[in-house]
Short mmCIF file of C-alpha atoms in Angstrom, two decimals:
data_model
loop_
_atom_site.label_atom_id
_atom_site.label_comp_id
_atom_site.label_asym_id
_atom_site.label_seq_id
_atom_site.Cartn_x
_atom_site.Cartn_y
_atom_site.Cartn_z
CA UNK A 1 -118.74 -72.55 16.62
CA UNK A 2 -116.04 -75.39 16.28
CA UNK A 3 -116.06 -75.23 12.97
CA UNK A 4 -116.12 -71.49 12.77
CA UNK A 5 -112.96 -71.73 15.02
CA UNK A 6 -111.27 -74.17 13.16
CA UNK A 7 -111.76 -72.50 9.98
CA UNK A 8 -110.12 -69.18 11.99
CA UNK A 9 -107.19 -71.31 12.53
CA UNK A 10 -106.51 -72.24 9.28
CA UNK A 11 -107.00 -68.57 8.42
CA UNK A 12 -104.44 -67.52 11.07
CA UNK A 13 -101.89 -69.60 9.34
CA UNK A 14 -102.75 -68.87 5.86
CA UNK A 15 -102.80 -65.25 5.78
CA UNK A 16 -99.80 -65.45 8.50
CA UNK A 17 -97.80 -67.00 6.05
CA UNK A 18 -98.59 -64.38 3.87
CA UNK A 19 -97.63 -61.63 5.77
CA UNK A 20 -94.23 -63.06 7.11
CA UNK A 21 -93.37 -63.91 3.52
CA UNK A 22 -94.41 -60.06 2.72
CA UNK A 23 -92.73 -58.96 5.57
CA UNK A 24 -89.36 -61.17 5.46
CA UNK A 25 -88.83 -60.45 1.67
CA UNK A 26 -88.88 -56.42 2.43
CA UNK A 27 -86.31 -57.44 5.05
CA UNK A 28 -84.20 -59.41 2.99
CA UNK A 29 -84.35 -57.02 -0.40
CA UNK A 30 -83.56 -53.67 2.04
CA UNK A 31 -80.65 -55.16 4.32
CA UNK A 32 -79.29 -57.47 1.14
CA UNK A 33 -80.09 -55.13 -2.13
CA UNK A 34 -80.30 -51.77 -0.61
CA UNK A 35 -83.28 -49.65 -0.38
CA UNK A 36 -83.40 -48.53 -4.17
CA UNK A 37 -83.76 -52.18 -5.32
CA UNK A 38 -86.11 -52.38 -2.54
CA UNK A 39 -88.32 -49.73 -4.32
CA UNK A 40 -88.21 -51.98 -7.54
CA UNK A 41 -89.69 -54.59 -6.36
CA UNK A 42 -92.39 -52.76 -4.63
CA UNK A 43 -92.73 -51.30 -7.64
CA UNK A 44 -93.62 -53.95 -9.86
CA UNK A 45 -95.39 -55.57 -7.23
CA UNK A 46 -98.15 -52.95 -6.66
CA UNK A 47 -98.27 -53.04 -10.96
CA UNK A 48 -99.12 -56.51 -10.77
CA UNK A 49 -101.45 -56.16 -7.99
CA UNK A 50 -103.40 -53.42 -9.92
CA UNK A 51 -103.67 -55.88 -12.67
CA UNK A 52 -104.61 -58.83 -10.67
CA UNK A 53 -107.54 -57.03 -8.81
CA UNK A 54 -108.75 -56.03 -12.42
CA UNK A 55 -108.24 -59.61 -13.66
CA UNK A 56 -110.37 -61.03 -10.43
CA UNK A 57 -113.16 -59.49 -11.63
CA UNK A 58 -114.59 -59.32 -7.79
CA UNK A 59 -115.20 -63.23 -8.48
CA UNK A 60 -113.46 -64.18 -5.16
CA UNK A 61 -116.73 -62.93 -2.78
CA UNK A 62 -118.84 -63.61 -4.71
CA UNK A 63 -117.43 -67.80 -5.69
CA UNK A 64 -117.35 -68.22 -1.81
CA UNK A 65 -120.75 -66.86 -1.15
CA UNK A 66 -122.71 -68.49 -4.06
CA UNK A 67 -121.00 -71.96 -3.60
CA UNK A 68 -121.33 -71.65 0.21
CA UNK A 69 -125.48 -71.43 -0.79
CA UNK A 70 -124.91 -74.24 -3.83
CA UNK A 71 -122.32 -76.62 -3.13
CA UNK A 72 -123.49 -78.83 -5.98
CA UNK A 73 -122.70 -76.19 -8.97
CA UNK A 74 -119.07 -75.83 -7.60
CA UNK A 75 -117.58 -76.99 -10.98
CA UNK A 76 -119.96 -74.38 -12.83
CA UNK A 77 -118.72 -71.74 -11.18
CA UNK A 78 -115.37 -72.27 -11.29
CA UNK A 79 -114.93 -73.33 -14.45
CA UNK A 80 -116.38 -70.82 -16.44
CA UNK A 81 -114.49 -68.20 -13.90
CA UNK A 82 -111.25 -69.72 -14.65
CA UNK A 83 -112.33 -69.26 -18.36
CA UNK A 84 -112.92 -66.14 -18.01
CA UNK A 85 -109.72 -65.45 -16.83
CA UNK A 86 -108.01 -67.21 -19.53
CA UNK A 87 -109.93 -65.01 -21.83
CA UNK A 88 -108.64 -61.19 -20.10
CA UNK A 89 -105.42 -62.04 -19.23
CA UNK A 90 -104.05 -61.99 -23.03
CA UNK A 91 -105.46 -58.76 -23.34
CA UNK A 92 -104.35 -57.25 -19.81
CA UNK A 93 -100.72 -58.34 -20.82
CA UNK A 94 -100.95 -56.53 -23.87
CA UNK A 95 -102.61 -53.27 -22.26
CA UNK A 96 -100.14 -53.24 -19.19
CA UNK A 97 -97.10 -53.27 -21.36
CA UNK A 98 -98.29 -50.70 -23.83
CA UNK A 99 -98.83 -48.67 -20.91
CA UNK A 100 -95.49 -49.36 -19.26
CA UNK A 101 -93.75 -48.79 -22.53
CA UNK A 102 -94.75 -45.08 -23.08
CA UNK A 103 -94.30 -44.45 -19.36
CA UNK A 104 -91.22 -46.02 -18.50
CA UNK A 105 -87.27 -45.80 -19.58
CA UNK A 106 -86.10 -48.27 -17.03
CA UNK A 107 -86.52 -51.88 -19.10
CA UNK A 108 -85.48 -53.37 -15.43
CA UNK A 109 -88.76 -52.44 -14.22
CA UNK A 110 -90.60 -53.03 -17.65
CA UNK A 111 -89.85 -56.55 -17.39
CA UNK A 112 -90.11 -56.93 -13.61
CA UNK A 113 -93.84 -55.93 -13.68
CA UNK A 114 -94.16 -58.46 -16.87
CA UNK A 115 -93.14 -60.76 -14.71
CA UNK A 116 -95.58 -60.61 -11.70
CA UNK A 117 -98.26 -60.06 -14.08
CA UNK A 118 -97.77 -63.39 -15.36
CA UNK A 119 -97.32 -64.45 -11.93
CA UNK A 120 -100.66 -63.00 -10.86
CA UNK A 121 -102.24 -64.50 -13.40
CA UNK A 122 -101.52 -67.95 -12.69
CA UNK A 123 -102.21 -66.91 -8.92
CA UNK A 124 -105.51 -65.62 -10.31
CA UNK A 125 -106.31 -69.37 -11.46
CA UNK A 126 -105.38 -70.76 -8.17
CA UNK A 127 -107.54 -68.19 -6.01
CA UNK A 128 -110.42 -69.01 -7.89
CA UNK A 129 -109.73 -72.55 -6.95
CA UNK A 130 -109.45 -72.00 -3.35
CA UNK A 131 -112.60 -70.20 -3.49
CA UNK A 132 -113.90 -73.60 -3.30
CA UNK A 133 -111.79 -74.27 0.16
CA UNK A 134 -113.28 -71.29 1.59
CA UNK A 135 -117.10 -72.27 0.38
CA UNK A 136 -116.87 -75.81 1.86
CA UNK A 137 -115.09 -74.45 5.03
CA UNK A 138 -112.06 -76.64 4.31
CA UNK A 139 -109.62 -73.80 4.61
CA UNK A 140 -106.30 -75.92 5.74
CA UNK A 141 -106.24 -76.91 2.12
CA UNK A 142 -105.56 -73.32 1.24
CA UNK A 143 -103.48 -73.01 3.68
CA UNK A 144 -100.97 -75.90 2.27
CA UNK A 145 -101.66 -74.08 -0.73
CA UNK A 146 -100.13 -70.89 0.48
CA UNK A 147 -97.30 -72.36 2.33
CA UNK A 148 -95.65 -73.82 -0.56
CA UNK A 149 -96.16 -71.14 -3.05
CA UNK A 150 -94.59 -68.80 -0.27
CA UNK A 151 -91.90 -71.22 0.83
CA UNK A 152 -90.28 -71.58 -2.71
CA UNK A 153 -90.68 -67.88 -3.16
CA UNK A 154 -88.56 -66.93 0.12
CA UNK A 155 -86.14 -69.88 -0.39
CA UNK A 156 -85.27 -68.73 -4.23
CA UNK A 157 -85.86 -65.63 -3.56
CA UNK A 158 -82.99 -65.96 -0.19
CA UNK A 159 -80.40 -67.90 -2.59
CA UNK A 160 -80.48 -64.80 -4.99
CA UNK A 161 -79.96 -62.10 -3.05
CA UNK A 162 -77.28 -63.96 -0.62
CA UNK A 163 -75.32 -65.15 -4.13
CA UNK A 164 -75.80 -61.47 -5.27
CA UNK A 165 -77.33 -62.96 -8.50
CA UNK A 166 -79.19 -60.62 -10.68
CA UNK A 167 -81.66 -58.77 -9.07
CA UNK A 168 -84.14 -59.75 -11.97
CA UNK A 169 -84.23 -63.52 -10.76
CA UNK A 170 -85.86 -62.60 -7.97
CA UNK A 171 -89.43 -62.02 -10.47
CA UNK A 172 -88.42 -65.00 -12.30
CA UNK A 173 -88.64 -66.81 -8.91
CA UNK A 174 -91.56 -65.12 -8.19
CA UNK A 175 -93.61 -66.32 -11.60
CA UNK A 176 -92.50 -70.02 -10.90
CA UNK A 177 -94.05 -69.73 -7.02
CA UNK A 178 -97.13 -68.63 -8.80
CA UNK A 179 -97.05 -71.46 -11.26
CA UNK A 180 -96.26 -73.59 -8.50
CA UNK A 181 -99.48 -72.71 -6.68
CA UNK A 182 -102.09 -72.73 -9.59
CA UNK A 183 -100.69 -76.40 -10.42
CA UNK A 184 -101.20 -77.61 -6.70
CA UNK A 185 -104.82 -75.81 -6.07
CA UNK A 186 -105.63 -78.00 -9.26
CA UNK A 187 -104.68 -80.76 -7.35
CA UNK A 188 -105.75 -80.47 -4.01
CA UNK A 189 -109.44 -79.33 -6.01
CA UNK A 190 -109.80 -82.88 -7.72
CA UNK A 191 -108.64 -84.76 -5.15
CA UNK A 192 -110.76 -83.42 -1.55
CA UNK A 193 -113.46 -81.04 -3.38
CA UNK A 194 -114.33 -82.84 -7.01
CA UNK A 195 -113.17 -83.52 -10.33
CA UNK A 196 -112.33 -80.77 -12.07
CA UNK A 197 -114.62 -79.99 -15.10
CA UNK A 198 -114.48 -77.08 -17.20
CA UNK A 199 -117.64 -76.82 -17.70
CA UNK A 200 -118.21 -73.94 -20.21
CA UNK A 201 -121.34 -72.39 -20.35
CA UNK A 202 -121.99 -69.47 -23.05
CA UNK A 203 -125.64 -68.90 -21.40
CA UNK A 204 -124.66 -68.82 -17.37
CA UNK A 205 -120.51 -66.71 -18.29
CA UNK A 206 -123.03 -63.67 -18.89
CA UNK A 207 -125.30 -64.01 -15.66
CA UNK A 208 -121.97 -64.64 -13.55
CA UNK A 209 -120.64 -61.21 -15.03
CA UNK A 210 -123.89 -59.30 -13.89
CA UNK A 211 -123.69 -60.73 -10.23
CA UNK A 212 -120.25 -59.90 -9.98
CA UNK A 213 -120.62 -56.37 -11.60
CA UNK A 214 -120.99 -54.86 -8.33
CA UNK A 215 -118.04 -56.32 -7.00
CA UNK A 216 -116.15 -55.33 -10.44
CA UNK A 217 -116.51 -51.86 -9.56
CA UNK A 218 -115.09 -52.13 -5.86
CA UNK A 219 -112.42 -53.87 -7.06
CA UNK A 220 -111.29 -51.18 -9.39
CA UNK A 221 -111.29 -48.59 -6.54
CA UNK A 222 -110.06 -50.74 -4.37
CA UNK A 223 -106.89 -50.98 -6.49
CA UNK A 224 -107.10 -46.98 -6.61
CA UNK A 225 -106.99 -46.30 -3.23
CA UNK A 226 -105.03 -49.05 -2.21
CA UNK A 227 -102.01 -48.93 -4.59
CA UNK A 228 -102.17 -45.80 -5.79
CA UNK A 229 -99.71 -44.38 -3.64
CA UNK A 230 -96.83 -46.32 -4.75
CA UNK A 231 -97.57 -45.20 -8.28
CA UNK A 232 -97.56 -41.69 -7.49
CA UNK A 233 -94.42 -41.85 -5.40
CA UNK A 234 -92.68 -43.94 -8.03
CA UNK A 235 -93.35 -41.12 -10.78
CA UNK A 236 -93.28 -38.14 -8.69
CA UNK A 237 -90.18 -39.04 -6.33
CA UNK A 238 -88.01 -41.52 -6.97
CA UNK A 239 -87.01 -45.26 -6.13
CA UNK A 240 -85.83 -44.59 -2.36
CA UNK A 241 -88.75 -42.74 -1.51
CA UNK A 242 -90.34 -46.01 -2.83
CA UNK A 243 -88.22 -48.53 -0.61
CA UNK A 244 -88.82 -46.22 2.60
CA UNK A 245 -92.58 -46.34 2.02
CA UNK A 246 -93.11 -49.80 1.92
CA UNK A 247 -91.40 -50.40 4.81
CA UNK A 248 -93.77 -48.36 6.60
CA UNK A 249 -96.40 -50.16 4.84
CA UNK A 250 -94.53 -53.96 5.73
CA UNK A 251 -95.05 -52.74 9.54
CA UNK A 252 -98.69 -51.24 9.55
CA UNK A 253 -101.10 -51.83 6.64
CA UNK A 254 -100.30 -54.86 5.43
CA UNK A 255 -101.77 -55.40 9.16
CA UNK A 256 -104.67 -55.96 7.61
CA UNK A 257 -104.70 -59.45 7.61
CA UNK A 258 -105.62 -59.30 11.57
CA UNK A 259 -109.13 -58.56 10.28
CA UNK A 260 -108.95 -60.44 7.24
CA UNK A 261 -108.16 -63.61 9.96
CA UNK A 262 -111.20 -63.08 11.88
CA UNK A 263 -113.74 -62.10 9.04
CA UNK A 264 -113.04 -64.44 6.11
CA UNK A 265 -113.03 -67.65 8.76
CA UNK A 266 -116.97 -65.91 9.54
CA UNK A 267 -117.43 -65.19 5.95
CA UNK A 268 -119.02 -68.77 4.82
CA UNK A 269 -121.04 -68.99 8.49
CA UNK A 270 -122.73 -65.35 7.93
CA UNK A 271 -123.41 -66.11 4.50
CA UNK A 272 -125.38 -68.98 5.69
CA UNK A 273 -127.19 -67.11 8.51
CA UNK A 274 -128.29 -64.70 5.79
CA UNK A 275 -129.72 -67.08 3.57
CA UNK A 276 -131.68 -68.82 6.08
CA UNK A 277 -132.91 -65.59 7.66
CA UNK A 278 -131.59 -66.23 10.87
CA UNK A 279 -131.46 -62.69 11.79
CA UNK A 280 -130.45 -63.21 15.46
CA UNK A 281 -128.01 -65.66 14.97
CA UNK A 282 -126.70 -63.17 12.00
CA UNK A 283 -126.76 -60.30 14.58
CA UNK A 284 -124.86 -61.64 16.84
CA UNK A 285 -122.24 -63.30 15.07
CA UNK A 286 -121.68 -59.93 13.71
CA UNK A 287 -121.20 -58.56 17.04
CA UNK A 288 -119.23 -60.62 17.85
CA UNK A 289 -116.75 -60.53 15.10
CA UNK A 290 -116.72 -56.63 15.90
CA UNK A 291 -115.87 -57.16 18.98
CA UNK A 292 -112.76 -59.32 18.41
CA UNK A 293 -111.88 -57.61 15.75
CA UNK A 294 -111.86 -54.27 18.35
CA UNK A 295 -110.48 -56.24 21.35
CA UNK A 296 -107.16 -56.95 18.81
CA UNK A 297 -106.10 -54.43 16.43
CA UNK A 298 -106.39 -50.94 19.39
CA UNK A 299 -103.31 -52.36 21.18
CA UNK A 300 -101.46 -53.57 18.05
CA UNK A 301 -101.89 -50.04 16.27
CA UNK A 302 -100.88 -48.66 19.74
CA UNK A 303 -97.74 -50.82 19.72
CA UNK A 304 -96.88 -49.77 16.71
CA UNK A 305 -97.15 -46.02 17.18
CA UNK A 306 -95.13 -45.93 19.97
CA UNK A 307 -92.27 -48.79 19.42
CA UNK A 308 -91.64 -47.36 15.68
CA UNK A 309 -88.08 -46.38 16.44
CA UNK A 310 -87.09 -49.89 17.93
CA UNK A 311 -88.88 -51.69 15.49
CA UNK A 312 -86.92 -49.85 12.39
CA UNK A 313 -83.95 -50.32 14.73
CA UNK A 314 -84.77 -54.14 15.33
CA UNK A 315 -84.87 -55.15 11.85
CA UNK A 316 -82.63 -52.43 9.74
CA UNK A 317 -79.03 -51.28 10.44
CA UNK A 318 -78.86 -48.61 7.75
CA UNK A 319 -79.28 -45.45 9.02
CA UNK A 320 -81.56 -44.37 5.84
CA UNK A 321 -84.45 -46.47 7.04
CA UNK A 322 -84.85 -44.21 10.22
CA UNK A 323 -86.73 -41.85 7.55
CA UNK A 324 -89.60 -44.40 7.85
CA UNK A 325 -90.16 -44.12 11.31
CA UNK A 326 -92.67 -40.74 10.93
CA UNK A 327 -94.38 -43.07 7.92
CA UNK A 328 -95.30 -46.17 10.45
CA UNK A 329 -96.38 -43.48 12.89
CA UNK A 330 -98.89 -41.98 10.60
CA UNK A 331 -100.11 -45.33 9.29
CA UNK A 332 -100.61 -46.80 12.81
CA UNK A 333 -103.11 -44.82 12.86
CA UNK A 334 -104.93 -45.45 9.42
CA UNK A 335 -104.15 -49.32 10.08
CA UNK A 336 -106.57 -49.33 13.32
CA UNK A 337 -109.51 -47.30 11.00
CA UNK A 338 -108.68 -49.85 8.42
CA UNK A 339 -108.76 -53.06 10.59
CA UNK A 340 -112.16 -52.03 12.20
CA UNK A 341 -113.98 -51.12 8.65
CA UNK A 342 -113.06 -54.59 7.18
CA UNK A 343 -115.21 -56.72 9.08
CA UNK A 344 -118.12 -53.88 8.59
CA UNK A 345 -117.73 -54.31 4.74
CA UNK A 346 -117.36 -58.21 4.63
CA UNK A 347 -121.03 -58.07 6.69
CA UNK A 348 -122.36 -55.66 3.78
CA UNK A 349 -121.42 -58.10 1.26
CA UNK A 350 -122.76 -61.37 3.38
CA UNK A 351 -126.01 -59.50 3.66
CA UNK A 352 -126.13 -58.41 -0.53
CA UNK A 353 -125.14 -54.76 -0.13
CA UNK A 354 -122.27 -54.48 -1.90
CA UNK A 355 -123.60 -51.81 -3.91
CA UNK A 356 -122.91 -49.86 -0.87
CA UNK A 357 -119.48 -51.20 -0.12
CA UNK A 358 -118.64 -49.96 -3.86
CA UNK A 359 -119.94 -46.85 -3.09
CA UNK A 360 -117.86 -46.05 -0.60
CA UNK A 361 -114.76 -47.67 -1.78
CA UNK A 362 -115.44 -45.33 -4.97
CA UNK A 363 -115.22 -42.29 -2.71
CA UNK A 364 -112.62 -43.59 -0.96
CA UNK A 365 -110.39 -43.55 -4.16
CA UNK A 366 -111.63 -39.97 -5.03
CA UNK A 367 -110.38 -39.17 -1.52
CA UNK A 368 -106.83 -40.75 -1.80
CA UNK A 369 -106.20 -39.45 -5.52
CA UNK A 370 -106.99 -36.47 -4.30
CA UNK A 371 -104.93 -36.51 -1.41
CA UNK A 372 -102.11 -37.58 -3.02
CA UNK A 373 -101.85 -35.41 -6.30
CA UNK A 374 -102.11 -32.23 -3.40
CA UNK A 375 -99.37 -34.05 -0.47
CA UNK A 376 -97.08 -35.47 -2.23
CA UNK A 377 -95.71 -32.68 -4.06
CA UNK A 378 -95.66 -30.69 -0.48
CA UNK A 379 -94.58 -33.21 2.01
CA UNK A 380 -92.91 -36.15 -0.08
CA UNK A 381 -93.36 -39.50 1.58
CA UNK A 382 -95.27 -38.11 4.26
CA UNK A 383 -97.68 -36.59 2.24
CA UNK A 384 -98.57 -40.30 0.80
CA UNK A 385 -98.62 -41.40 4.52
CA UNK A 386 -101.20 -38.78 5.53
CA UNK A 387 -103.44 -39.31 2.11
CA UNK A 388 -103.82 -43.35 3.89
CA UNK A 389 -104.53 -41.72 6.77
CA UNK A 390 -107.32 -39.60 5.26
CA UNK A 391 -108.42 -41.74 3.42
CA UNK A 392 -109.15 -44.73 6.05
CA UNK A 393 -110.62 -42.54 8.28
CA UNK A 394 -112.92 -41.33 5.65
CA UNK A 395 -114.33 -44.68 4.64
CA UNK A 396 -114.31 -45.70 8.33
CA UNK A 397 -117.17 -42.81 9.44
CA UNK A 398 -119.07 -43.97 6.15
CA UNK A 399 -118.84 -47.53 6.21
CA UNK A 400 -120.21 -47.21 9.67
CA UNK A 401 -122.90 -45.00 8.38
CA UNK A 402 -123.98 -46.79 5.65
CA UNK A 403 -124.10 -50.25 7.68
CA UNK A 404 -127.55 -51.30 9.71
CA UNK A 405 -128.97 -49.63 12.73
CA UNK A 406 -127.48 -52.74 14.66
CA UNK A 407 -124.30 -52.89 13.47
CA UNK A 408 -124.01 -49.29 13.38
CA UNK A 409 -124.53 -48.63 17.17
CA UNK A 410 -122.60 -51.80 18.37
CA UNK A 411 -119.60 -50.50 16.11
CA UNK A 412 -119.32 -47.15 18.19
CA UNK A 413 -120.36 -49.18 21.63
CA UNK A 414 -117.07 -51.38 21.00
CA UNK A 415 -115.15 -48.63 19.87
CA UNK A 416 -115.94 -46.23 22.85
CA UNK A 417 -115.20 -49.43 25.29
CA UNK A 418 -112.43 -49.92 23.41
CA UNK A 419 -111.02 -46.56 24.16
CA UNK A 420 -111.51 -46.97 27.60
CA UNK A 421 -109.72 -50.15 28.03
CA UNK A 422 -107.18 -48.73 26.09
CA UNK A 423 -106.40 -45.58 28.30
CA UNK A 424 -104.70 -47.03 31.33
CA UNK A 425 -102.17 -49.34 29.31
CA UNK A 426 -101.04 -46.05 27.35
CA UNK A 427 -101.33 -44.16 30.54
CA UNK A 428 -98.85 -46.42 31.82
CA UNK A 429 -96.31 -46.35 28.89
CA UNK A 430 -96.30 -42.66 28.84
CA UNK A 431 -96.11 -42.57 32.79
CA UNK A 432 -92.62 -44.96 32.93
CA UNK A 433 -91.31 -43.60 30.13
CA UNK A 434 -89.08 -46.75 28.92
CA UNK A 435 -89.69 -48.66 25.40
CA UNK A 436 -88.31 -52.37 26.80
CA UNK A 437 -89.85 -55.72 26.39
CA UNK A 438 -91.11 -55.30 30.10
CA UNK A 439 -92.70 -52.45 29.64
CA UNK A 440 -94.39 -53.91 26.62
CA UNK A 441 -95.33 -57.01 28.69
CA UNK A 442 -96.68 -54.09 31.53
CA UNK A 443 -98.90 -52.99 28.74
CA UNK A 444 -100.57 -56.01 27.74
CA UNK A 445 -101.00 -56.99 31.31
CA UNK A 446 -102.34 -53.78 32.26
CA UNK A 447 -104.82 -54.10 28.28
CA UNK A 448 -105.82 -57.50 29.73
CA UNK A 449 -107.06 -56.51 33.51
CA UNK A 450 -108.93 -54.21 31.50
CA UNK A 451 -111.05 -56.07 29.43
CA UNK A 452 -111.87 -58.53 32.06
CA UNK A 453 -112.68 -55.32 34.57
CA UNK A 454 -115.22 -53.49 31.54
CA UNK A 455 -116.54 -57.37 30.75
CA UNK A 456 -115.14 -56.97 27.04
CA UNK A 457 -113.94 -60.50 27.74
CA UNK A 458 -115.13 -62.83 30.24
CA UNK A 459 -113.47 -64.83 32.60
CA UNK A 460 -113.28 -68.00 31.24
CA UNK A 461 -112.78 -66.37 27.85
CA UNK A 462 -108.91 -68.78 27.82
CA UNK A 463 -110.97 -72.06 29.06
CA UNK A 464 -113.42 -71.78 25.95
CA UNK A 465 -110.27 -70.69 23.67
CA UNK A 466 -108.73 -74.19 25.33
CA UNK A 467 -111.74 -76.39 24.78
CA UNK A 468 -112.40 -74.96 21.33
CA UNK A 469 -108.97 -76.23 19.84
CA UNK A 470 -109.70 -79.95 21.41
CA UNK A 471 -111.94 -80.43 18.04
CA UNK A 472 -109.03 -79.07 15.53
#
């Protein structure tokens, strides 16, 4: 499992840096451009994020798993992915701004999404690349990767709004990081994986479009149900509404990457397991990512739902964020169904069921379109808040339901544990009635006596965490 933890490591920082860069830019943007701007630039974000989950293609999954099987054929498979890309993204460009151009007035926003598109693309290129990282379970390249693309992006992105520079530098900045990014995955590739080689193949482009057909179609409604709200609130409301959402979303679901930690540094291990038919071994590394995965994300979701007012207070001074404090509330909740179903859906794909994943991340769009076109118009912001909540919950009961016997009754097992241990701690906050940094350590101590009283976690659960990082 050294490996394995090593590999989480690298994960921790990688998507960490992710979600601080996320997280500080919404910061900086809402206290230094005002929430308005704010709901620009999650604007044209979530537009270029619909077009660069088209533009993957569902390759990412499916690179790591096949190269994790065939380490040999690593240029073959990237190389005709990254000219496949090459191929679509002309043709997305043109299709995006057609769309944006009967659809839009503001040419602020026409060009901001422009932009990130371009950005995404060349961030497209460089995913594909690190692909390869994941496959050969070198993952600190990616994360070097990661940490400059982000660094130049906050750094820029800080001197602009400081200077109170055009607002629109701030997506110039952005394309460069991109740029920046695809041009050092190309480098770190030749120099610790192989050569690069572009290896263009007419006869294998149309078998690696079959395989990844599957994954196509997920990624589709994954964009749907993921990004669909800020679309809707963007045409139905108005820019604030916008900015106040994504806050709430900066605080809670963008908490995914707990579970995208845990279950991508697994990914390449399970994949492994599978192919050699190691069932038990498979089984119970599954359990056991279910159970970290469990054992983390209850009291972070709980945290959340209860600290909301000091954590809006913490970060903005305006009084006009305080409208997001109901939002981060309501997606506390829909974060914990979300960070539990993740690790469930990676172990459908390691085991060659994504047809069922798609399936359910189909409905789960229906759901949330649904949801939204009926709430929104009703509630406002609050409406898009409960449509997450809907729809998380939704494809948390099926993606349970559709996974194996095993899986299936170990994921309510944990959960029901995981309710118990979780009683007592909330019992406690509710009992003293004080939100202070005590009574948040109180919590955890209280969480932490009970997992080591229900067994969740052994007792020498911190040695092994200790030994484990002597072989980083």
């Amino acid at each position: 499992m050294n490996i394995v933890f090593k590999n989480a490591i690298a994960q921790l920082f990688t998507y960490g840096i992710r979600a601080i860069s996320d997280f500080v830019i919404v910061v900086l943007i809402g206290r230094l451009a005002g929430v308005s701007n704010l709901g620009i630039y999650s604007f044209a974000i979530t537009f270029s994020l619909a077009a660069r989950f088209m533009l993957d293609l569902g390759f990412g999954m499916y690179l790591v798993r096949e190269i994790a099987k065939n380490k040999n054929n690593v240029n073959k498979y990237i190389g005709n992915t990254i000219f496949v890309l090459l191929f679509v993204s002309p043709v997305l460009i043109l299709l995006i701004y057609a769309f944006l151009y009967t659809t839009i007035l503001d040419s602020i926003k026409i060009n901001a999404v422009i932009l990130c598109v371009l950005g995404m693309i060349f961030m497209a290129i460089s995913s594909t690349l690190q692909t390869a990282f994941h496959a050969f379970q070198k993952m600190q390249y990616q994360t070097l990767v990661i940490f400059i693309q982000e660094f130049s992006f906050l750094l820029g992105s800080f001197v602009v709004l400081f200077f109170k520079f055009d607002f629109i530098i701030i997506f110039f900045i952005y394309l460069f990081s991109r740029l920046l990014s695809m041009i050092c995955a190309f480098i770190v590739y030749n120099y610790k994986i192989v050569v690069f080689n572009f290896n263009f193949d007419n006869k294998f482009i149309p078998v690696l479009l079959k395989e990844v057909s599957p994954f196509v179609i997920q990624l589709i409604f994954t964009t749907i149900y993921a990004r669909s709200a800020i679309i809707f609130i963007s045409y139905l409301l108005d820019d604030l509404s916008v900015g106040l959402f994504e806050v709430g979303m900066a605080f809670t679901l963008k908490g995914i990457i707990i579970s995208q930690i845990i279950s991508k540094s697994l990914f390449p291990k399970l994949s492994q397991l599978h192919k050699e038919s190691n069932l038990i071994e498979f089984d119970n590394l599954c359990k056991k990512l279910l159970n970290i995965t469990n054992v983390i994300s209850i009291p972070i979701c709980v945290i959340l739902f209860i600290y909301s007012s000091e954590i809006i207070g913490l970060f903005f001074s305006d009084s006009e964020f305080s409208k997001s404090i109901i939002l981060i509330k309501i997606m506390s909740i829909a974060l914990f169904f979300k960070l539990f179903a993740l690790p469930i859906a990676d172990i459908l794909t390691t085991s060659n069921k994504q047809e069922l994943r798609t399936i359910i991340v189909s409905m789960g769009a229906f759901v949330n379109l649904c949801s939204l076109y009926f709430l929104i118009p009703y509630m406002g912001i609050k409406g898009a808040a409960f449509s997450m909540l809907i729809t998380e919950f939704f494809m948390f009961v099926l993606m349970i339901l559709f996974s194996s016997k095993i899986i299936r009754f170990y994921s309510i097992k944990s959960l029901l544990i995981g309710f118990v241990n979780i009683f007592i701690p909330i019992l406690f906050l509710v009992l003293i009635n004080v939100r202070s940094l005590f009574a948040l350590l109180g919590f955890l101590l209280f969480y932490f006596a009970m997992l080591l009283a229900t067994k969740t976690i052994e007792k020498d659960f911190l040695k092994k965490m200790i030994t484990d990082t002597k072989y980083i």
